[in-house]
């Protein structure tokens, strides 16, 4: 059986050693550890050379810089185990994480097994749920969670996947954000059953230099809309269509805001195109949810007032990054 662990890294000299040590020291030992060095210009490569000497399970692949998705795609080509997973190079794992997840892969034969996590930053450690609940889902139930943002986060690093699910899946190398949402949508769609074990075993570190923090707001919003459109188009005429349309319209509104606040002169044509599209959905009565309905009405009829209201709201709201 076994588990292939893919770790993309770019200029990770500060954290890669601790990350890999947390994988090497897992109580589950049947691991293939694939580290893809994505053109690092710091001391990452020499650190990898040294750590490779102490554990023969580590395979180091050096490539030109192409982004995290290209590194993951390359890593997938070298996987040799029945299950695969991904780890961010600045995070760590509790030592029994893979033993817990692989237990359910071996005994119960689920296609995807995932767990909770800890969010760690300068303010301390936050356990994300960690209720101890164990929830079995068929693929439709899990897809609803991904689309509607409930129960679990659609990240890669707290999940193990049967390798066969990725036969027709690649990471979109043009996406800087939400690439994990799209891949998870496709993987869960390919699956039969998954199991969520709500124990916080992955350690997610919030750092100032992280990709999520440094991706510009316009690019974030554009990528989120691109992913939402792909999923919405794929779910047309299905029981998930209402949820995917709600998500798509929400992302459309988010992109409108991003264009408006970044440079409403520069993005004037794009802003008008989005207003036209929102108006079309509004007239066809396709906009659901109180928040989307109010936002859409204001964008269509009083865009300046919407801008003022949202600016105030954005200052006082507390974002919820966890499910």
Coordinates of C-alpha atoms in Angstrom, one line a residue, residues 130-263:
X130 CA -10.9 19.1 16.8
X131 CA -14.2 17.6 17.9
X132 CA -13.0 14.0 17.5
X133 CA -16.0 13.3 15.3
X134 CA -15.7 10.7 12.5
X135 CA -17.8 11.4 9.4
X136 CA -18.2 9.1 6.4
X137 CA -19.5 10.8 3.2
X138 CA -20.4 9.7 -0.3
X139 CA -18.9 11.9 -3.0
X140 CA -22.0 14.1 -3.4
X141 CA -22.1 15.0 0.3
X142 CA -18.4 15.8 0.3
X143 CA -18.8 17.9 -2.9
X144 CA -21.5 19.9 -1.1
X145 CA -19.0 20.7 1.7
X146 CA -16.3 21.9 -0.8
X147 CA -18.7 24.1 -2.7
X148 CA -20.6 25.5 0.3
X149 CA -17.6 25.8 2.5
X150 CA -18.8 23.7 5.4
X151 CA -17.4 21.0 7.7
X152 CA -13.9 20.8 6.3
X153 CA -11.4 23.0 4.4
X154 CA -10.7 22.1 0.7
X155 CA -7.0 22.1 1.3
X156 CA -4.5 19.4 0.1
X157 CA -2.3 19.0 3.1
X158 CA -4.7 17.4 5.5
X159 CA -5.8 14.7 3.1
X160 CA -4.6 11.4 1.6
X161 CA -5.9 10.3 -1.7
X162 CA -6.0 7.0 -3.5
X163 CA -3.6 7.6 -6.4
X164 CA -6.0 6.3 -9.0
X165 CA -8.2 9.3 -8.4
X166 CA -5.5 11.5 -10.0
X167 CA -5.5 9.6 -13.4
X168 CA -7.2 12.5 -15.1
X169 CA -6.3 15.3 -12.7
X170 CA -3.5 17.9 -13.0
X171 CA -3.0 21.2 -11.2
X172 CA -3.8 24.3 -13.3
X173 CA -0.4 26.0 -13.4
X174 CA -2.0 29.4 -14.2
X175 CA -3.8 29.6 -10.9
X176 CA -2.1 31.3 -8.0
X177 CA -4.9 30.7 -5.5
X178 CA -7.7 28.1 -5.2
X179 CA -5.9 25.5 -7.2
X180 CA -6.4 23.2 -4.2
X181 CA -10.2 23.8 -4.3
X182 CA -10.4 22.7 -8.0
X183 CA -8.2 19.7 -7.5
X184 CA -10.2 18.6 -4.5
X185 CA -13.5 19.1 -6.4
X186 CA -12.2 16.8 -9.1
X187 CA -10.7 14.2 -6.7
X188 CA -13.9 14.0 -4.6
X189 CA -16.0 13.7 -7.7
X190 CA -13.9 10.7 -8.8
X191 CA -14.2 9.1 -5.3
X192 CA -16.9 6.8 -3.9
X193 CA -16.5 7.3 -0.2
X194 CA -14.4 9.5 2.0
X195 CA -14.0 9.8 5.7
X196 CA -13.2 13.0 7.8
X197 CA -11.6 12.4 11.2
X198 CA -11.9 15.6 13.1
X199 CA -8.6 15.5 15.0
X200 CA -6.2 18.3 14.5
X201 CA -3.0 16.6 13.2
X202 CA -1.6 19.0 10.7
X203 CA 0.2 22.1 11.8
X204 CA -0.6 25.0 9.4
X205 CA 1.7 28.0 10.0
X206 CA 0.5 31.5 9.0
X207 CA 3.6 33.4 7.8
X208 CA 4.0 36.8 6.2
X209 CA 5.8 35.4 3.2
X210 CA 3.2 32.8 2.4
X211 CA 1.7 32.6 -1.1
X212 CA -1.9 33.3 0.1
X213 CA -0.8 36.5 1.9
X214 CA 1.3 37.8 -1.0
X215 CA -1.0 37.1 -3.9
X216 CA -2.5 40.4 -5.1
X217 CA -6.2 40.9 -4.4
X218 CA -7.1 41.2 -8.1
X219 CA -5.3 38.0 -9.0
X220 CA -6.9 36.2 -6.0
X221 CA -10.4 37.3 -7.0
X222 CA -9.8 36.4 -10.7
X223 CA -8.5 32.9 -9.8
X224 CA -11.4 32.4 -7.4
X225 CA -13.9 33.3 -10.1
X226 CA -12.2 31.1 -12.7
X227 CA -12.4 28.1 -10.3
X228 CA -16.0 28.9 -9.4
X229 CA -17.0 29.1 -13.1
X230 CA -15.3 25.8 -14.0
X231 CA -17.2 24.1 -11.1
X232 CA -20.5 25.8 -11.9
X233 CA -20.3 24.9 -15.6
X234 CA -19.5 21.3 -14.6
X235 CA -22.5 21.1 -12.3
X236 CA -25.2 22.5 -14.6
X237 CA -28.4 20.5 -14.5
X238 CA -27.2 18.6 -11.4
X239 CA -28.4 18.7 -7.8
X240 CA -25.4 20.9 -7.0
X241 CA -26.2 23.6 -9.5
X242 CA -27.9 25.9 -7.0
X243 CA -24.9 25.8 -4.7
X244 CA -22.4 26.3 -7.4
X245 CA -24.3 29.2 -8.9
X246 CA -24.5 30.9 -5.4
X247 CA -20.7 30.4 -5.2
X248 CA -20.1 31.8 -8.7
X249 CA -22.1 34.9 -8.1
X250 CA -20.4 35.5 -4.8
X251 CA -17.0 35.3 -6.6
X252 CA -18.3 37.6 -9.3
X253 CA -19.2 40.2 -6.6
X254 CA -15.8 39.7 -4.9
X255 CA -14.0 40.4 -8.2
X256 CA -16.2 43.5 -8.8
X257 CA -15.1 44.8 -5.4
X258 CA -11.4 44.0 -6.1
X259 CA -11.5 45.9 -9.4
X260 CA -13.4 48.8 -7.8
X261 CA -11.1 49.3 -4.9
X262 CA -7.8 48.6 -6.7
X263 CA -8.3 51.0 -9.6

